[in-house]
């Protein structure tokens, strides 16, 4: 039988995975290869692009070999990737001119401040790209490479160098150098892409001193990106789905239309709400970004995005620094051993508070401690702090979009915690849907590829595959929820002051 599967190449910040997905959207198997995190100086983070490539190729080939698959068995490949991470390479040799500058890297913070700190430039960038100027996005990372790698600027100006986010570099390598392309979701995270006009913005390219010849072609997220043509790899498999990780997860959660939202509970939390064909301006400093679209939509679709800096990481902290738990999973049983936190609140503002508070200088607090406070209360307060922060974000997003999120789709490591999910539903007074397959990022890439190559017919077919969710429904009376939320707001106020 041919075309039995689609494969997602799930290129993350710490590992590359190849995921085999069948027609019922089940994850049949995956192979994961970690790669080196390079920290050349405090605040700097790099990856070796070729190590990323080989970890991705290695996981792909091992998966194919393990299941005895040939090119004919694979209908298409979808790629989802860590966003913003910046690679510049010489297409005549395939050699990167330097290590990739990773999204977390802060080396260009000063550069961004110099170029964009005045109100007019900030507004220019915000209005064109939907982003607030920051070193996080690709633009200043490219500038840094051109200015600091000997000879790079001259070579770039002569048209001898290419830029890409990780998706683009992988596509270029996988197609044997034939395709230099990205998709709108990745482009929208570079701070160089005009999300309203759907093109690289010449004014911004000029501001950052980046020759337009370096920039990849932007193709629809679900559509052709060429086919595999790499020595030793099965040839001729279509690459036909591409999205940045968070947008891939939104798509994998079947959030295809306005008002649908997902939250990923990982180290941090990422909340994205689909806003249809409207690019919503945020009054709460959330970012406006492009959502991945199914084929045939015919217009750009947008999303609002916000993040919680410390999500599941509060459990890591309770495990590694406080020694309150042995594993993150253990937090559920400990928290369930008490009916509530006994009035204790943990505000994990380790690196400041994000939306809607935006207090960069705030630091964490624990308040409401009494002589009766024990380990269970603290762990429970830690878990609840994740839900409160997400609730604040949901509220800010709904206000921005003038829309009510009826059902929150959840995924990520910490979404496995039933107590946390129930508390989230209670505090938000919303339904939560947790899919059986919480690998929604890989699933989103697979969906985008599968739709493009006809493996699945349409988004209705994809939705029908989601029948077996776990559902969490609010069971807390509103006066109790209000009381708890007042306590949280009070704790946040103390944190800020
Ligand atoms: P990432 O992709 O950001 O590395 P994951 O989605 O793998 O993160 O989720 C891991 C995070 O979730 C960790 O911070 C961990 O502490 C937390 N976590 C994992 N399982 C649980 C659980 N059962 N309860 C609470 N937190 C959890």
Coordinates of C-alpha atoms and ligand atoms in Angstrom, one line a residue:
X1 CA 0.0 0.0 0.0
X2 CA 1.3 3.4 -0.8
X3 CA 0.9 6.7 1.0
X4 CA 0.1 5.2 4.4
X5 CA 1.5 7.9 6.5
X6 CA 2.6 11.5 6.8
X7 CA 5.7 12.5 8.6
X8 CA 6.2 15.6 10.8
X9 CA 9.7 16.9 11.2
X10 CA 9.3 18.6 14.6
X11 CA 12.3 20.8 15.0
X12 CA 12.4 22.1 18.6
X13 CA 14.8 24.2 20.7
X14 CA 16.5 21.2 22.3
X15 CA 15.8 18.3 20.0
X16 CA 14.7 17.3 16.5
X17 CA 12.0 14.7 16.1
X18 CA 10.5 12.8 13.2
X19 CA 7.0 11.7 13.9
X20 CA 5.0 9.1 12.0
X21 CA 1.3 9.9 11.8
X22 CA -1.4 7.8 10.3
X23 CA -4.7 8.6 8.7
X24 CA -6.6 8.6 12.0
X25 CA -4.2 11.3 13.2
X26 CA -2.6 8.9 15.6
X27 CA 1.1 9.2 16.5
X28 CA 2.4 5.8 15.4
X29 CA 6.0 6.3 16.5
X30 CA 8.7 9.0 16.7
X31 CA 12.4 9.2 16.9
X32 CA 14.0 12.0 18.8
X33 CA 17.6 13.3 18.7
X34 CA 18.8 16.0 21.0
X35 CA 21.5 18.5 19.9
X36 CA 24.0 20.8 21.6
X37 CA 23.0 24.0 23.3
X38 CA 25.9 26.5 22.9
X39 CA 26.3 29.3 25.4
X40 CA 29.4 31.3 24.3
X41 CA 28.7 34.1 26.8
X42 CA 26.1 35.0 29.5
X43 CA 22.8 35.7 27.7
X44 CA 24.0 34.3 24.3
X45 CA 22.5 31.1 22.9
X46 CA 23.6 29.3 19.7
X47 CA 23.0 26.1 17.8
X48 CA 25.1 24.5 15.1
X49 CA 22.9 24.6 12.0
X50 CA 24.5 21.5 10.6
X51 CA 24.0 19.6 13.9
X52 CA 20.3 20.6 13.7
X53 CA 20.1 19.3 10.1
X54 CA 21.9 16.0 10.9
X55 CA 19.8 15.4 14.1
X56 CA 16.7 16.0 11.9
X57 CA 17.9 13.8 9.1
X58 CA 19.0 11.1 11.5
X59 CA 15.7 10.9 13.3
X60 CA 13.9 10.9 9.9
X61 CA 16.0 8.0 8.5
X62 CA 15.8 6.0 11.7
X63 CA 12.0 6.3 11.7
X64 CA 11.9 5.2 8.0
X65 CA 14.2 2.2 8.7
X66 CA 12.5 1.1 11.8
X67 CA 9.2 0.8 10.0
X68 CA 10.7 -0.4 6.7
X69 CA 9.3 2.5 4.8
X70 CA 10.1 3.8 1.4
X71 CA 9.3 7.1 -0.3
X72 CA 6.1 5.6 -1.6
X73 CA 4.7 5.0 1.8
X74 CA 4.9 8.7 2.8
X75 CA 2.2 11.0 1.4
X76 CA 4.0 14.1 2.5
X77 CA 6.3 15.8 5.0
X78 CA 5.3 18.7 7.3
X79 CA 7.8 20.8 9.2
X80 CA 7.2 22.7 12.4
X81 CA 10.1 24.5 14.0
X82 CA 11.5 26.7 16.8
X83 CA 10.7 30.2 15.6
X84 CA 12.9 33.2 15.1
X85 CA 16.2 31.3 15.3
X86 CA 18.4 32.8 12.6
X87 CA 20.7 31.1 10.1
X88 CA 22.8 32.7 7.3
X89 CA 24.5 30.4 4.8
X90 CA 26.4 30.4 1.5
X91 CA 24.3 28.5 -1.0
X92 CA 27.3 27.7 -3.2
X93 CA 28.8 25.4 -0.4
X94 CA 25.8 24.9 1.9
X95 CA 28.1 26.2 4.8
X96 CA 26.5 28.4 7.4
X97 CA 28.6 31.5 8.0
X98 CA 28.3 31.1 11.8
X99 CA 26.2 29.3 14.3
X100 CA 22.5 29.9 14.4
X101 CA 21.5 32.7 16.8
X102 CA 18.7 31.2 18.9
X103 CA 15.5 33.0 19.7
X104 CA 16.5 33.1 23.4
X105 CA 19.7 34.9 22.7
X106 CA 19.9 38.5 24.0
X107 CA 23.1 39.6 22.3
X108 CA 21.2 42.1 20.1
X109 CA 19.2 43.8 22.9
X110 CA 21.3 46.9 22.7
X111 CA 21.2 47.0 18.9
X112 CA 17.4 46.9 19.0
X113 CA 17.3 49.6 21.6
X114 CA 19.5 51.8 19.4
X115 CA 17.5 51.2 16.2
X116 CA 14.0 51.1 17.5
X117 CA 13.6 52.7 20.9
X118 CA 12.0 56.0 19.7
X119 CA 8.2 56.0 19.7
X120 CA 7.9 56.5 15.9
X121 CA 10.0 53.4 15.0
X122 CA 8.3 51.3 17.7
X123 CA 5.0 52.3 16.1
X124 CA 6.2 51.6 12.6
X125 CA 7.3 48.1 13.5
X126 CA 4.2 47.4 15.5
X127 CA 1.9 48.6 12.8
X128 CA 3.7 46.6 10.0
X129 CA 4.7 43.4 11.8
X130 CA 2.3 43.2 14.8
X131 CA 5.3 42.8 17.0
X132 CA 6.9 44.9 19.7
X133 CA 10.6 45.6 18.9
X134 CA 12.7 43.0 20.6
X135 CA 16.0 41.0 20.2
X136 CA 13.8 37.9 20.3
X137 CA 12.8 38.2 16.7
X138 CA 15.1 37.5 13.7
X139 CA 15.7 41.0 12.3
X140 CA 18.5 42.2 14.6
X141 CA 20.1 38.7 14.7
X142 CA 20.6 38.9 10.9
X143 CA 22.1 42.4 11.3
X144 CA 24.4 41.1 14.0
X145 CA 25.7 38.3 11.7
X146 CA 26.3 40.6 8.8
X147 CA 28.2 43.1 11.0
X148 CA 30.2 40.6 13.0
X149 CA 31.2 37.8 10.7
X150 CA 34.2 39.0 8.7
X151 CA 33.2 39.7 5.1
X152 CA 29.6 38.8 5.6
X153 CA 28.0 42.1 4.7
X154 CA 29.9 42.4 1.5
X155 CA 29.0 38.8 0.5
X156 CA 25.3 39.4 1.4
X157 CA 25.3 42.6 -0.7
X158 CA 26.8 40.7 -3.6
X159 CA 23.9 38.2 -3.4
X160 CA 26.1 35.4 -2.1
X161 CA 24.3 34.7 1.2
X162 CA 20.9 33.4 2.1
X163 CA 18.9 33.9 5.3
X164 CA 16.5 31.5 6.8
X165 CA 14.7 30.5 10.0
X166 CA 15.2 26.8 10.8
X167 CA 12.3 25.7 8.5
X168 CA 13.9 27.5 5.6
X169 CA 17.3 26.0 6.2
X170 CA 15.9 22.5 6.4
X171 CA 13.8 22.9 3.3
X172 CA 16.8 24.2 1.4
X173 CA 18.9 21.3 2.5
X174 CA 16.2 18.6 2.0
X175 CA 15.5 19.8 -1.5
X176 CA 19.1 19.7 -2.5
X177 CA 19.3 23.5 -2.6
X178 CA 16.4 23.9 -5.0
X179 CA 13.9 25.7 -2.7
X180 CA 14.7 28.8 -0.6
X181 CA 11.3 29.4 1.0
X182 CA 9.4 29.9 4.3
X183 CA 5.8 30.2 5.3
X184 CA 3.9 33.2 6.5
X185 CA 3.8 32.0 10.2
X186 CA 7.6 31.9 10.3
X187 CA 7.9 35.1 8.3
X188 CA 5.7 36.9 10.8
X189 CA 8.2 36.2 13.5
X190 CA 11.2 37.9 11.8
X191 CA 10.0 41.5 12.4
X192 CA 10.7 42.1 8.7
X193 CA 7.4 40.8 7.3
X194 CA 4.5 43.1 6.6
X195 CA 1.6 41.0 8.0
X196 CA -1.1 43.2 6.3
X197 CA 0.5 43.3 2.8
X198 CA 1.9 39.8 3.0
X199 CA 5.5 40.7 1.8
X200 CA 8.9 41.5 3.2
X201 CA 8.9 45.1 4.1
X202 CA 11.6 47.2 2.3
X203 CA 11.5 49.9 4.9
X204 CA 12.3 47.5 7.7
X205 CA 14.9 45.6 5.6
X206 CA 16.6 49.0 5.2
X207 CA 16.3 49.9 8.9
X208 CA 18.1 46.7 9.8
X209 CA 20.5 46.9 6.8
X210 CA 19.5 43.6 5.3
X211 CA 19.7 43.0 1.5
X212 CA 16.4 41.8 0.2
X213 CA 18.2 39.2 -2.0
X214 CA 18.9 37.2 1.2
X215 CA 15.2 36.7 2.0
X216 CA 13.3 33.5 1.2
X217 CA 10.2 33.3 -0.9
X218 CA 7.1 33.1 1.3
X219 CA 4.7 30.3 0.3
X220 CA 1.4 29.2 1.9
X221 CA 1.8 27.0 5.0
X222 CA -0.1 24.2 3.3
X223 CA 1.3 23.8 -0.2
X224 CA 4.3 22.8 -2.1
X225 CA 7.9 23.4 -0.8
X226 CA 9.5 21.0 -3.2
X227 CA 10.4 17.4 -2.6
X228 CA 13.2 15.5 -0.9
X229 CA 16.4 15.3 -2.8
X230 CA 19.3 14.7 -0.4
X231 CA 22.0 12.1 -0.7
X232 CA 21.0 8.9 1.1
X233 CA 17.5 10.0 1.8
X234 CA 14.4 8.5 0.0
X235 CA 13.9 10.9 -2.9
X236 CA 10.7 12.5 -4.2
X237 CA 8.7 12.9 -1.0
X238 CA 6.7 16.1 -1.2
X239 CA 7.4 18.7 1.5
X240 CA 4.0 20.3 1.7
X241 CA 3.4 21.7 5.2
X242 CA 5.3 24.3 7.2
X243 CA 4.5 26.4 10.3
X244 CA 6.3 27.8 13.3
X245 CA 5.7 25.7 16.4
X246 CA 3.0 27.7 18.2
X247 CA 1.0 28.2 15.0
X248 CA 1.4 24.6 14.2
X249 CA 0.0 23.7 17.6
X250 CA -3.0 26.0 17.0
X251 CA -3.7 24.2 13.7
X252 CA -3.1 20.8 15.3
X253 CA -5.7 21.7 17.9
X254 CA -8.2 22.3 15.0
X255 CA -8.5 26.0 15.8
X256 CA -9.4 27.0 12.3
X257 CA -11.7 29.9 12.9
X258 CA -12.1 33.1 14.8
X259 CA -12.5 32.9 18.6
X260 CA -10.9 29.4 18.8
X261 CA -7.9 29.3 21.1
X262 CA -5.3 27.0 22.5
X263 CA -2.9 27.1 25.4
X264 CA 0.3 25.1 25.7
X265 CA 1.4 24.3 29.2
X266 CA 5.2 23.8 28.9
X267 CA 8.1 25.4 30.6
X268 CA 6.3 28.7 29.8
X269 CA 2.7 28.9 28.5
X270 CA 1.7 30.0 25.0
X271 CA -1.8 31.2 24.4
X272 CA -2.9 31.8 20.8
X273 CA -6.4 32.8 19.7
X274 CA -7.4 32.7 16.1
X275 CA -8.9 36.0 15.0
X276 CA -10.0 35.1 11.4
X277 CA -9.2 37.7 8.8
X278 CA -8.8 40.5 11.3
X279 CA -5.3 41.5 12.5
X280 CA -6.3 42.6 16.0
X281 CA -4.3 45.5 17.6
X282 CA -3.6 44.7 21.2
X283 CA -4.1 47.2 24.0
X284 CA -2.3 44.8 26.3
X285 CA 1.0 44.4 24.5
X286 CA 0.1 41.0 23.1
X287 CA 1.5 40.3 19.6
X288 CA -0.5 40.0 16.4
X289 CA 0.8 37.2 14.3
X290 CA -0.2 35.1 11.2
X291 CA -2.1 31.8 11.7
X292 CA -1.5 28.8 9.5
X293 CA -4.2 28.4 6.9
X294 CA -5.7 25.4 5.2
X295 CA -5.5 25.4 1.4
X296 CA -8.1 27.4 -0.4
X297 CA -8.8 29.9 2.4
X298 CA -7.9 32.7 0.1
X299 CA -7.0 35.4 2.6
X300 CA -4.5 35.8 5.4
X301 CA -5.6 34.6 8.8
X302 CA -4.3 36.0 12.0
X303 CA -3.9 35.2 15.7
X304 CA -3.3 37.0 18.9
X305 CA -0.4 35.5 20.9
X306 CA 0.6 36.0 24.5
X307 CA 2.9 34.0 26.9
X308 CA 3.4 33.3 30.5
X309 CA 7.1 33.3 31.3
X310 CA 7.0 30.8 34.2
X311 CA 4.4 28.0 33.7
X312 CA 5.4 24.4 34.3
X313 CA 8.8 25.8 35.3
X314 CA 7.3 26.6 38.7
X315 CA 7.2 22.9 39.2
X316 CA 10.8 22.5 38.2
X317 CA 11.7 25.1 40.7
X318 CA 9.7 23.4 43.5
X319 CA 11.5 20.2 42.5
X320 CA 15.1 21.4 41.9
X321 CA 15.5 24.4 44.3
X322 CA 13.0 23.7 47.1
X323 CA 13.0 19.9 47.0
X324 CA 9.2 19.8 47.6
X325 CA 8.6 17.2 44.9
X326 CA 10.6 14.5 43.2
X327 CA 8.9 14.7 39.9
X328 CA 6.5 17.3 38.3
X329 CA 3.9 14.6 38.0
X330 CA 3.9 14.0 41.8
X331 CA 2.5 17.6 42.2
X332 CA -1.0 16.3 41.4
X333 CA -1.3 13.9 44.3
X334 CA 0.3 16.3 46.8
X335 CA -2.0 19.1 45.8
X336 CA -5.0 16.8 45.9
X337 CA -4.2 15.9 49.5
X338 CA -5.5 19.3 50.6
X339 CA -8.9 20.9 49.7
X340 CA -7.3 24.2 48.9
X341 CA -4.1 26.2 49.5
X342 CA -5.2 27.5 52.9
X343 CA -4.9 31.1 51.5
X344 CA -1.4 30.7 50.2
X345 CA -0.5 32.3 46.8
X346 CA 2.7 31.8 44.9
X347 CA 3.4 34.4 42.3
X348 CA 6.4 33.0 40.2
X349 CA 7.5 36.4 38.8
X350 CA 11.1 35.0 38.6
X351 CA 11.9 37.2 35.6
X352 CA 9.2 39.8 35.9
X353 CA 5.5 39.7 35.1
X354 CA 4.2 39.6 31.5
X355 CA 0.8 40.4 30.1
X356 CA -1.4 42.0 31.3
X357 CA 0.9 43.4 34.1
X358 CA 4.2 44.1 32.2
X359 CA 6.4 44.6 35.3
X360 CA 9.9 43.6 34.2
X361 CA 11.3 44.4 37.6
X362 CA 8.8 42.4 39.7
X363 CA 10.2 39.4 41.5
X364 CA 8.4 36.3 42.9
X365 CA 6.5 36.2 46.2
X366 CA 4.8 33.6 48.4
X367 CA 2.1 35.1 50.6
X368 CA -0.6 34.1 53.0
X369 CA 1.6 31.6 54.9
X370 CA 0.4 30.6 58.4
X371 CA 1.8 28.1 61.0
X372 CA -0.5 25.5 59.4
X373 CA 0.9 25.9 55.9
X374 CA 2.6 22.6 54.7
X375 CA 4.2 21.2 51.6
X376 CA 0.9 20.2 50.0
X377 CA -0.4 23.8 50.3
X378 CA 2.7 25.2 48.7
X379 CA 2.7 22.7 45.8
X380 CA -1.0 23.3 45.2
X381 CA -0.4 27.1 45.2
X382 CA 2.4 26.5 42.7
X383 CA 0.1 24.6 40.4
X384 CA -2.7 27.2 40.8
X385 CA -0.3 30.0 40.0
X386 CA 0.0 28.5 36.4
X387 CA -3.8 28.7 36.1
X388 CA -4.1 32.2 37.4
X389 CA -1.5 33.5 35.0
X390 CA -3.2 31.9 32.1
X391 CA -6.6 33.3 33.3
X392 CA -5.1 36.8 33.3
X393 CA -3.8 36.3 29.8
X394 CA -7.2 34.9 28.6
X395 CA -8.9 37.9 30.0
X396 CA -6.5 40.4 28.3
X397 CA -6.8 38.5 25.0
X398 CA -10.6 38.5 25.1
X399 CA -10.6 42.2 25.9
X400 CA -8.3 42.9 22.9
X401 CA -10.3 40.8 20.5
X402 CA -13.8 41.6 21.9
X403 CA -14.5 37.9 21.7
X404 CA -15.3 35.3 24.3
X405 CA -13.2 32.1 24.2
X406 CA -15.8 29.4 24.8
X407 CA -13.5 26.4 24.9
X408 CA -9.9 26.5 25.7
X409 CA -7.9 23.7 23.9
X410 CA -4.9 22.6 26.0
X411 CA -1.7 20.7 25.4
X412 CA 1.9 20.6 26.6
X413 CA 3.6 18.6 29.4
X414 CA 1.8 20.1 32.3
X415 CA -1.6 19.7 30.7
X416 CA -1.3 16.1 31.8
X417 CA -2.1 17.3 35.3
X418 CA -5.8 16.8 35.9
X419 CA -6.0 18.9 39.0
X420 CA -4.4 21.8 37.2
X421 CA -6.8 21.4 34.3
X422 CA -9.9 21.2 36.6
X423 CA -8.7 24.3 38.5
X424 CA -8.1 26.1 35.2
X425 CA -11.7 25.3 34.1
X426 CA -13.0 26.4 37.5
X427 CA -11.2 29.7 37.6
X428 CA -11.9 30.6 33.9
X429 CA -15.5 29.3 34.0
X430 CA -14.8 27.8 30.6
X431 CA -14.7 24.3 29.1
X432 CA -11.2 22.8 28.5
X433 CA -10.6 20.3 25.8
X434 CA -7.5 18.1 26.0
X435 CA -6.9 16.0 23.0
X436 CA -5.7 12.3 23.3
X437 CA -2.7 13.2 21.3
X438 CA -1.1 16.2 23.1
X439 CA 1.6 16.3 20.5
X440 CA -0.4 19.0 18.7
X441 CA 2.7 20.8 17.3
X442 CA 3.7 17.8 15.2
X443 CA 0.1 17.0 14.4
X444 CA -0.4 20.6 13.1
X445 CA 2.6 20.2 10.7
X446 CA 1.2 16.8 9.6
X447 CA -2.3 18.3 9.1
X448 CA -0.9 21.1 6.9
X449 CA 1.1 18.6 4.8
X450 CA -1.7 16.1 4.6
X451 CA -4.3 18.7 3.4
X452 CA -1.9 19.9 0.7
X453 CA -1.3 16.5 -0.7
X454 CA -4.8 15.2 -0.4
X455 CA -4.1 12.7 2.3
X456 CA -7.0 14.4 4.2
X457 CA -9.8 16.1 2.3
X458 CA -10.5 19.1 4.4
X459 CA -10.6 20.6 7.9
X460 CA -14.0 19.0 8.6
X461 CA -12.4 15.6 8.3
X462 CA -9.6 16.7 10.7
X463 CA -12.1 17.9 13.2
X464 CA -13.9 14.6 13.1
X465 CA -10.7 12.8 14.2
X466 CA -10.8 14.7 17.5
X467 CA -13.8 12.9 19.0
X468 CA -12.1 11.5 22.0
X469 CA -11.0 14.5 24.0
X470 CA -10.9 14.8 27.8
X471 CA -13.2 17.6 28.7
X472 CA -13.0 19.6 31.9
X473 CA -16.1 21.6 32.9
X474 CA -16.3 24.3 35.5
X475 CA -17.7 23.0 38.8
X476 CA -16.8 25.9 41.1
X477 CA -19.4 28.4 42.2
X478 CA -18.7 31.9 41.0
X479 CA -18.5 33.5 44.5
X480 CA -15.8 31.1 45.4
X481 CA -13.9 31.8 42.1
X482 CA -14.2 35.5 42.7
X483 CA -12.8 35.2 46.2
X484 CA -9.8 33.2 44.9
X485 CA -9.2 35.6 42.0
X486 CA -9.3 38.6 44.5
X487 CA -6.7 36.8 46.5
X488 CA -4.5 36.3 43.4
X489 CA -4.9 39.9 42.4
X490 CA -3.9 41.0 45.8
X491 CA -0.9 38.7 45.7
X492 CA 0.1 40.2 42.3
X493 CA -0.3 43.7 43.7
X494 CA 2.1 42.9 46.5
X495 CA 4.6 41.4 44.0
X496 CA 4.5 44.5 42.0
X497 CA 4.9 46.9 44.9
Ligands
LIG1 P1 8.8 22.3 27.0 O1 8.3 21.8 25.6 O2 8.5 23.7 27.2 O3 10.2 21.8 27.3 P2 6.9 20.3 28.1 O4 5.7 20.5 27.3 O5 7.7 19.1 27.9 O6 7.8 21.6 28.1 O7 6.4 20.4 29.6 C1 7.4 20.3 30.6 C2 7.0 21.3 31.8 O8 5.8 20.9 32.3 C3 8.0 21.3 32.9 O9 8.2 22.6 33.3 C4 7.4 20.4 34.0 O10 7.8 20.9 35.2 C5 5.9 20.6 33.7 N1 5.2 19.4 34.0 C6 5.3 18.2 33.3 N2 4.4 17.3 33.8 C7 3.7 17.9 34.8 C8 2.6 17.5 35.6 N3 2.1 16.3 35.6 N4 2.1 18.4 36.5 C9 2.6 19.7 36.5 N5 3.7 20.1 35.7 C10 4.2 19.2 34.9

